[in-house]
Short mmCIF file of C-alpha atoms in Angstrom, two decimals:
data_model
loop_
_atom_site.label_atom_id
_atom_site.label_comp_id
_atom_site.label_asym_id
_atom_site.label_seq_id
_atom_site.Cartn_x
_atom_site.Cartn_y
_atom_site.Cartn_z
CA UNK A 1 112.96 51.18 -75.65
CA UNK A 2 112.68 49.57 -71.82
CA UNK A 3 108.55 49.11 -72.96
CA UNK A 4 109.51 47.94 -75.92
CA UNK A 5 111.55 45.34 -74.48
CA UNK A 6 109.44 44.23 -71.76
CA UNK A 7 106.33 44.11 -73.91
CA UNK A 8 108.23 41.63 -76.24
CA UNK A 9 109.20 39.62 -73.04
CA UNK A 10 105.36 39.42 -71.79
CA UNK A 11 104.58 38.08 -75.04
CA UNK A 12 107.44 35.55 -75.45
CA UNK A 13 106.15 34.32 -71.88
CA UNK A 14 102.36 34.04 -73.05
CA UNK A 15 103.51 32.15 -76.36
CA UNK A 16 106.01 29.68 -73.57
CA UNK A 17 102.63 29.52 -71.10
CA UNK A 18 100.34 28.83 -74.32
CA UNK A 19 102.47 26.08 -75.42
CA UNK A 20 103.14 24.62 -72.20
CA UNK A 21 99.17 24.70 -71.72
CA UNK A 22 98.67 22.89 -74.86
CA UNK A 23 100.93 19.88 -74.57
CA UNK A 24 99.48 19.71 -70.90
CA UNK A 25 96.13 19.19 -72.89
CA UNK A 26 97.70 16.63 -75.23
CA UNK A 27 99.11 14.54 -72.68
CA UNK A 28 96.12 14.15 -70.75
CA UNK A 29 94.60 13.85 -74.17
CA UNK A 30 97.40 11.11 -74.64
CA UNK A 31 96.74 9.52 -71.16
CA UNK A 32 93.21 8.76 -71.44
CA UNK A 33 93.52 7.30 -75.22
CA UNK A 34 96.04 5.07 -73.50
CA UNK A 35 93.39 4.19 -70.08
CA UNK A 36 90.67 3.52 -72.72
CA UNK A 37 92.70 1.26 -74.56
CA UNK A 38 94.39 -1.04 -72.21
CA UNK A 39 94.46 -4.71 -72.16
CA UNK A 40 92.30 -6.43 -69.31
CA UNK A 41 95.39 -7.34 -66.87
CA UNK A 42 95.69 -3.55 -66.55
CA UNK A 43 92.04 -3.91 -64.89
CA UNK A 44 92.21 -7.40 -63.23
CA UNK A 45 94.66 -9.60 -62.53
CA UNK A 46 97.71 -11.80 -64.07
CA UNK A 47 100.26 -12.38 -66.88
CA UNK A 48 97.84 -15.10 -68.45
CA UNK A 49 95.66 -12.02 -69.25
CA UNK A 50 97.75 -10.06 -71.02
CA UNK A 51 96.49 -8.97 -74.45
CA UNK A 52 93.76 -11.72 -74.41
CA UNK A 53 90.37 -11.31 -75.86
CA UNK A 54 86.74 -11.91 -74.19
CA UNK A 55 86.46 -15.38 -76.04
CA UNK A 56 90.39 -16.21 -74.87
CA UNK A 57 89.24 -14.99 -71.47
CA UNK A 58 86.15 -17.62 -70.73
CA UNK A 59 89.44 -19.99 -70.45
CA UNK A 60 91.73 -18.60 -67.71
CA UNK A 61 89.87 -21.23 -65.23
CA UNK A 62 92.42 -23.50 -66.40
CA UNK A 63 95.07 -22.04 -65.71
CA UNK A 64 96.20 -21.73 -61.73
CA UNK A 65 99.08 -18.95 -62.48
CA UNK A 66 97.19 -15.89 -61.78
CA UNK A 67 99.14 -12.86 -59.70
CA UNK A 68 96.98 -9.85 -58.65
CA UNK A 69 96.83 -6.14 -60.48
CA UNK A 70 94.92 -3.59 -58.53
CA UNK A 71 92.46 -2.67 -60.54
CA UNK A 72 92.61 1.18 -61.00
CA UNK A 73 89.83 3.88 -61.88
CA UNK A 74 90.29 7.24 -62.41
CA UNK A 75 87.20 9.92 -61.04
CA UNK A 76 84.06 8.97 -59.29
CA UNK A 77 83.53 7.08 -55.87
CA UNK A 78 84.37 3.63 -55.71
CA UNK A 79 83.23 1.41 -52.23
CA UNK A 80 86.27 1.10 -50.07
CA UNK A 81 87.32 -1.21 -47.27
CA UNK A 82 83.92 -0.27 -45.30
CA UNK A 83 81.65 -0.47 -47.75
CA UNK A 84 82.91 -4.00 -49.03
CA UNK A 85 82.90 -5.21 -45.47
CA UNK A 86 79.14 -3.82 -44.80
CA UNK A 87 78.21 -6.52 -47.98
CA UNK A 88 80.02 -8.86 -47.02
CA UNK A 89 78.82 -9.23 -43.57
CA UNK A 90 75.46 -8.75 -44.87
CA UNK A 91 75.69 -11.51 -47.71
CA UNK A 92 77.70 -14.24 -44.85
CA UNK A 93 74.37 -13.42 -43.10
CA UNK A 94 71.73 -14.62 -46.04
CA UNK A 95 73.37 -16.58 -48.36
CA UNK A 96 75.96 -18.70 -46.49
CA UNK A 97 74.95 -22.04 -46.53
CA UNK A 98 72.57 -21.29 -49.24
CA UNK A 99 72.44 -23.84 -53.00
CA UNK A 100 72.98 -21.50 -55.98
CA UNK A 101 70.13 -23.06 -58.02
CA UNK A 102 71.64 -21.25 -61.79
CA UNK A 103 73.76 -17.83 -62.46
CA UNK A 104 71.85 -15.78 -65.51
CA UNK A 105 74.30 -13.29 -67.23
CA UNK A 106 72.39 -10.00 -69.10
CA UNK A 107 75.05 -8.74 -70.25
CA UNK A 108 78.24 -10.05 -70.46
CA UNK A 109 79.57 -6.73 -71.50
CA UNK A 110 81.25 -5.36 -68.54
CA UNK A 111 84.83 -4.10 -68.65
CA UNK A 112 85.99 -7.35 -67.54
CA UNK A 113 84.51 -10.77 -69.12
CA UNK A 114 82.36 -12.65 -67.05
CA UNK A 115 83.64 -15.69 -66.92
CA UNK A 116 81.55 -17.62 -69.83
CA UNK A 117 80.56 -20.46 -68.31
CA UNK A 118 79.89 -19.44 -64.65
CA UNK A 119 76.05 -20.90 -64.65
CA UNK A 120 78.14 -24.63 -65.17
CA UNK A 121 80.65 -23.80 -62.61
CA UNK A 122 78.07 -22.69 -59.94
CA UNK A 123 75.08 -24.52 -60.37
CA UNK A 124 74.17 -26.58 -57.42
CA UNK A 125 76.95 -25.20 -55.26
CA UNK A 126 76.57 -24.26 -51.89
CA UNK A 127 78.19 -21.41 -50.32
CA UNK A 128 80.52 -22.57 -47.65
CA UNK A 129 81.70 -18.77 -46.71
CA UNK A 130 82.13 -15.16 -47.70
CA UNK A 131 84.87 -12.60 -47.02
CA UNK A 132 86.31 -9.64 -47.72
CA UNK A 133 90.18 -9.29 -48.84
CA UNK A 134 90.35 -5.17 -49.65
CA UNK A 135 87.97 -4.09 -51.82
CA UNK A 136 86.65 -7.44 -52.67
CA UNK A 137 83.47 -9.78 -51.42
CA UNK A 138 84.78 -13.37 -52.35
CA UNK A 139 82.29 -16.43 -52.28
CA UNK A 140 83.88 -19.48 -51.41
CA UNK A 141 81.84 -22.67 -52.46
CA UNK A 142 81.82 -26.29 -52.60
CA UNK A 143 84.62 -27.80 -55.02
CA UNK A 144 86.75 -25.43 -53.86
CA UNK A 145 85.62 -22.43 -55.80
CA UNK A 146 86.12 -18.69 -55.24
CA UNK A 147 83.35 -16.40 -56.42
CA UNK A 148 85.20 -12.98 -57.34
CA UNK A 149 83.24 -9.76 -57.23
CA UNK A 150 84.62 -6.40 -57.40
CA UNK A 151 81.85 -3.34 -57.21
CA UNK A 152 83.60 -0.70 -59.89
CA UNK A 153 82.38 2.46 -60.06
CA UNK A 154 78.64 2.00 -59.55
CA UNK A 155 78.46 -1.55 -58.67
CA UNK A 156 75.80 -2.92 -56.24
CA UNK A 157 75.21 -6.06 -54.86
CA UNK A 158 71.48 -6.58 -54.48
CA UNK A 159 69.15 -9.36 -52.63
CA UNK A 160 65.76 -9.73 -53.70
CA UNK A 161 62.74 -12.21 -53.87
CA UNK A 162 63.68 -13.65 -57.49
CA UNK A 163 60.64 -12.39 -58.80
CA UNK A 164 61.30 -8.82 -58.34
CA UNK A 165 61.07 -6.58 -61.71
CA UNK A 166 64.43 -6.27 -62.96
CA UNK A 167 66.80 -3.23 -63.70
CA UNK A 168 68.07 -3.11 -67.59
CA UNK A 169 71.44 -3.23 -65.52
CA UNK A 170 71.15 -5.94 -63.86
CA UNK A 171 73.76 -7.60 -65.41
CA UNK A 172 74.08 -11.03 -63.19
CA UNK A 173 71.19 -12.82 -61.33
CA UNK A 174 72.26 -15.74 -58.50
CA UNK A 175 69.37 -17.30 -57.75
CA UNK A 176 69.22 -19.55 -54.69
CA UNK A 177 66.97 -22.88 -54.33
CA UNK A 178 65.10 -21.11 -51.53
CA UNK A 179 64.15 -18.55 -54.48
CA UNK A 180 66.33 -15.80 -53.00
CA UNK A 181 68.54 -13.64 -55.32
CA UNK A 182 71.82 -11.68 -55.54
CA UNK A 183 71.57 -9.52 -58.14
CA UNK A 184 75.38 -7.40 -59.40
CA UNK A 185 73.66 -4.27 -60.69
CA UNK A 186 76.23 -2.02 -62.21
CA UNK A 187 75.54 1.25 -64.49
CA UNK A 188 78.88 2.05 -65.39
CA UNK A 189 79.92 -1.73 -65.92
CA UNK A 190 83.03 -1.27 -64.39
CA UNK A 191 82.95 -3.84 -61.83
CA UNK A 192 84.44 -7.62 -61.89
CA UNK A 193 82.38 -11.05 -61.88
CA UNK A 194 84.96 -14.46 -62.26
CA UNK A 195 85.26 -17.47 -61.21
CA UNK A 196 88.43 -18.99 -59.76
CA UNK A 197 89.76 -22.30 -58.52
CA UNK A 198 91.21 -22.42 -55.04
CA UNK A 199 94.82 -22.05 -55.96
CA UNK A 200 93.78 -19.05 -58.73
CA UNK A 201 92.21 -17.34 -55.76
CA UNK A 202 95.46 -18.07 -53.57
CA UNK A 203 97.56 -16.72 -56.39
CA UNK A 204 95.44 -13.65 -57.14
CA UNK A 205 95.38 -12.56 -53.57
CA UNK A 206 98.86 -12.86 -53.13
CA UNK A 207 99.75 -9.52 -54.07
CA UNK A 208 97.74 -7.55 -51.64
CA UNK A 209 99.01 -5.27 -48.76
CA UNK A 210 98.19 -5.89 -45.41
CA UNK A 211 94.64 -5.54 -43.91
CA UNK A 212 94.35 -2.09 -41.81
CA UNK A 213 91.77 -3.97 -39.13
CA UNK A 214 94.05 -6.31 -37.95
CA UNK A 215 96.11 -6.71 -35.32
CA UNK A 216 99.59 -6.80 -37.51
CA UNK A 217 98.75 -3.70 -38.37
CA UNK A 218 100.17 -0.55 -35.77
CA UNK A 219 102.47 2.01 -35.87
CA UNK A 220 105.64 0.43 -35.77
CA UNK A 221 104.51 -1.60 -38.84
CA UNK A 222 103.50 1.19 -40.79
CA UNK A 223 106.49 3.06 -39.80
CA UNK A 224 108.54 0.26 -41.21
CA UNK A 225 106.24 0.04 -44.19
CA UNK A 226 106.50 3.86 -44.92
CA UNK A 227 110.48 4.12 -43.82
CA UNK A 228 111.45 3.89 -47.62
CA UNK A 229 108.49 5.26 -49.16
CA UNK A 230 108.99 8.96 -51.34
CA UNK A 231 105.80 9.31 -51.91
CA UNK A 232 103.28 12.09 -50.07
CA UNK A 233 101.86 10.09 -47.30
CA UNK A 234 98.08 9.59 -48.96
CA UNK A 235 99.66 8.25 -51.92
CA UNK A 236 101.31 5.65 -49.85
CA UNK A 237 97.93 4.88 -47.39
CA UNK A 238 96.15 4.32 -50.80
CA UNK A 239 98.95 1.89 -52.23
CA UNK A 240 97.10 -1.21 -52.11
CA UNK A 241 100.37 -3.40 -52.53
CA UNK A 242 101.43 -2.16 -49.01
CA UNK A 243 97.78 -1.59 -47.15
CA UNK A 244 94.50 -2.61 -48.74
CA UNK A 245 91.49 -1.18 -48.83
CA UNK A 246 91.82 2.99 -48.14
CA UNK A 247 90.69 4.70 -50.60
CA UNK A 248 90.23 8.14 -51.10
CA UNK A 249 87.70 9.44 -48.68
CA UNK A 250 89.18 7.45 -45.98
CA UNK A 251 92.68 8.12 -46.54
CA UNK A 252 91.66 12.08 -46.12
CA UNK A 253 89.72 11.21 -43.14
CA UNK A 254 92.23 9.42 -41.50
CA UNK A 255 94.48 11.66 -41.84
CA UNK A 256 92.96 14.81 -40.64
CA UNK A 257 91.96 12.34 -37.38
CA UNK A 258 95.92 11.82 -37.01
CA UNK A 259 96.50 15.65 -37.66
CA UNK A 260 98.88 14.68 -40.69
CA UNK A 261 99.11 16.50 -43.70
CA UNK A 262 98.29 14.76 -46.67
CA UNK A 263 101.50 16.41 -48.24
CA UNK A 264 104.43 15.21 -46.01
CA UNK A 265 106.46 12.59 -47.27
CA UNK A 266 105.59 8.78 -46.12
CA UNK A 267 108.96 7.93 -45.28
CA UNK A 268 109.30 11.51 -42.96
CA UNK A 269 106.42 10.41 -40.64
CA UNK A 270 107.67 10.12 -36.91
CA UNK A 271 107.39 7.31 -35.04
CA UNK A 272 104.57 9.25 -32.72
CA UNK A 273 102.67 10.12 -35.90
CA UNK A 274 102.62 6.52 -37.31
CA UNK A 275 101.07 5.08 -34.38
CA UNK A 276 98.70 8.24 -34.19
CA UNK A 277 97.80 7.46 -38.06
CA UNK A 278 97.47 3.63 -37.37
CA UNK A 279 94.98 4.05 -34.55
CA UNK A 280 93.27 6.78 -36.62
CA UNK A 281 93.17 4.41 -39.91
CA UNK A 282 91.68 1.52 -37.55
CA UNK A 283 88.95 4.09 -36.14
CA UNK A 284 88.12 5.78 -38.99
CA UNK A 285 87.46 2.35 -40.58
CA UNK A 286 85.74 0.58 -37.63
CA UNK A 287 83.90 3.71 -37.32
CA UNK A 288 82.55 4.21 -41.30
CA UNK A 289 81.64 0.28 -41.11
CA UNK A 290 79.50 0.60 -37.93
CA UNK A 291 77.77 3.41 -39.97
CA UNK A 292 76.72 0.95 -42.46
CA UNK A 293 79.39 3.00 -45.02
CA UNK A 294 79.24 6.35 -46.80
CA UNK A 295 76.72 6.68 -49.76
CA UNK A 296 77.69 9.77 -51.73
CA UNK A 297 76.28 8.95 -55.03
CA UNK A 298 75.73 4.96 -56.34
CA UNK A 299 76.43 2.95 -53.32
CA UNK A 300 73.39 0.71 -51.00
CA UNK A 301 73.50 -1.93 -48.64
CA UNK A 302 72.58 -4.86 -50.27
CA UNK A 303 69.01 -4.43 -47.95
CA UNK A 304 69.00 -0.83 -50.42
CA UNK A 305 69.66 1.23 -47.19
CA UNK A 306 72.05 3.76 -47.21
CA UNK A 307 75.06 4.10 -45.30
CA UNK A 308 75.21 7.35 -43.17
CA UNK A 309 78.87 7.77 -42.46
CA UNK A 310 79.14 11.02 -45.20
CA UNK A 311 77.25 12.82 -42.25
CA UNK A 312 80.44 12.38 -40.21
CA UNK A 313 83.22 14.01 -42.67
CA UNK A 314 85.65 15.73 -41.62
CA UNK A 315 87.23 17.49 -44.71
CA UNK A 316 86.07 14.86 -47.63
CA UNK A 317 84.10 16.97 -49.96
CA UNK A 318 83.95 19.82 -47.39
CA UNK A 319 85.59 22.14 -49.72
CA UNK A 320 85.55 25.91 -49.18
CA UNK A 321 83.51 24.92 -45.99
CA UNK A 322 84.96 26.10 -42.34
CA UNK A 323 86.92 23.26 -40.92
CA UNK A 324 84.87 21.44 -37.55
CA UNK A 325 87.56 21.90 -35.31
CA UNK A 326 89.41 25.19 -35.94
CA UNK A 327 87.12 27.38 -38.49
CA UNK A 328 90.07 27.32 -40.99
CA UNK A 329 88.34 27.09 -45.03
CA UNK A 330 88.97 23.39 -46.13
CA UNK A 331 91.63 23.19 -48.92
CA UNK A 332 91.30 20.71 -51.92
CA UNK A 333 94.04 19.80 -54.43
CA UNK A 334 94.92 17.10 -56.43
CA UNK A 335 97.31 14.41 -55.99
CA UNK A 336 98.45 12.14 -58.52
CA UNK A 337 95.25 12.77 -60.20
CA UNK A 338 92.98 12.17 -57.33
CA UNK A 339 91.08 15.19 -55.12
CA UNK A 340 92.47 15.77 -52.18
CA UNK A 341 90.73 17.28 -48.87
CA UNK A 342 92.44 18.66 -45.95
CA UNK A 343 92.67 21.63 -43.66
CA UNK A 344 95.94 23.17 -43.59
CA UNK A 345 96.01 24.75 -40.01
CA UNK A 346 95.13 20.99 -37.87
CA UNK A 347 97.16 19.11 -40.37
CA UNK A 348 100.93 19.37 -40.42
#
């Protein structure tokens, strides 16, 4: 009677684990039916694009209201903070000062319009500066304009001799009057091209978090930053409303430098720890930049050299590999849907 009993339980509990397995299944199901089919502001930026189509969108230069979304991507390696900075620097060294002589558009196709009539916008400009504000290279020209680019998932920015044989995804060619070329190569098309006035670039920055490589940033303003936060503590690094930039790879990094676990609460962090992460975050950064980035799959230097900084990991990718300092097997999980790398004996 007792086997009876308990063999009815066993399969009452695989019938409970089958169905909780199979609306698991749906909601992800559910989840990416609802990523695929999400209006552009969920991707760029701004109320004005709520909803709007790719013809509606060629207009938005008009319109100087524009507040910042992050734009969000779920699996594969996008360029973080380092990588954006390596371009940048590189492009503020060969094009600034430089007359964009036209702007030809392949494909307009990419998850985000292009804005339709960039070639009128740009042509003849010069470009005054460029800069990096988190994960984007921004072109600042004459008239006050802001060129926007944001890499994606694959996204390269490439400079070439204009007559150079051409990639079928090359999907935007700058050409220069000395005959010079930036050319946004992107596979996956999920990177950004627009155009925006001065006070749309004002209004679309304004949501950002702070810069990690400045001096504002130290422990006792993270601490403050992370005193409220209920959120694991790589969650919160990666929360580009309150520090841009970390993504990922350097979030682990960073925090197996600072000895943190990647599973403690943001808000229990000590005031020790914070300034151990904050000096960690900077070096980490300052580090991976000086390495000309990490290439791990799609990303080059504008040049097409690689960055070398993967050779340095600590724990990124390094899974069921012996931790460098202790010997201890490198643990990955996931965290709100993103991997996770750490070794659980250095990081508490």
């Amino acid at each position: 009677m007792n086997n009876t009993k308990r063999n009815k339980e066993k399969e009452e509990e695989k019938k409970r684990l089958a169905k909780a397995l199979k609306q698991n299944v749906l909601k992800r199901k559910k989840q990416q039916q609802s990523r695929q089919s999400r209006p552009l502001s969920k991707f760029v930026c701004g109320e004005e694009f709520l909803g709007k189509s790719t013809a509606e969108y060629s207009n938005v230069f008009e319109n100087d209201k524009i507040t910042i979304r992050n734009l969000s991507f779920e699996g594969g390696i996008m360029p973080e903070l380092p990588e954006v900075e390596v371009i940048s620097n590189f492009l503020l060294d060969k094009i600034k000062n430089k007359q964009i002589s036209s702007v030809t558009v392949n494909n307009w196709n990419l998850r985000v319009p292009i804005t339709k009539n960039i070639d009128d916008l740009l042509k003849g400009k010069v470009i005054n500066d460029i800069k990096r504000r988190g994960k984007y290279t921004i072109w600042n020209t004459e008239g006050s304009m802001a060129v926007i680019i944001h890499l994606g998932m694959s996204g390269k920015l490439i400079y070439a001799d204009h007559d150079q044989v051409r990639d079928k995804h090359d999907h935007v060619v700058f050409l220069f009057s000395d005959n010079t070329s930036i050319i946004f190569n992107d596979p996956r098309r999920f990177g950004l091209v627009i155009i925006l006035s001065k006070e749309q670039e004002i209004n679309f920055l304004d949501g950002f978090g702070i810069e990690p490589l400045t001096d504002e940033f130290s422990g006792d303003y993270l601490q403050e930053l992370l005193k409220n936060k209920k959120v694991n503590i790589k969650s919160a690094l990666m929360d580009n409303k309150l520090i841009v930039g970390i993504g990922n790879i350097y979030a682990s990094e960073s925090l197996f430098r600072a000895r943190i676990s990647p599973l403690r609460l943001a808000k229990d962090l000590t005031s020790i720890e914070c300034k151990k992460l904050a000096a960690e975050i900077k070096n980490t950064l300052s580090d991976a930049i000086a390495a000309g980035g990490s290439t791990l799959k799609d990303y080059a230097q504008p040049s097409g050299s690689a960055g070398y900084f993967q050779n340095n990991f600590y724990v990124y990718g390094k899974v069921q590999k012996p931790c460098r300092i202790c010997n201890n097997i490198i643990t990955l999980i996931r965290q709100n849907g993103r991997s996770t790398y750490f070794c659980n004996a250095c990081q508490n």
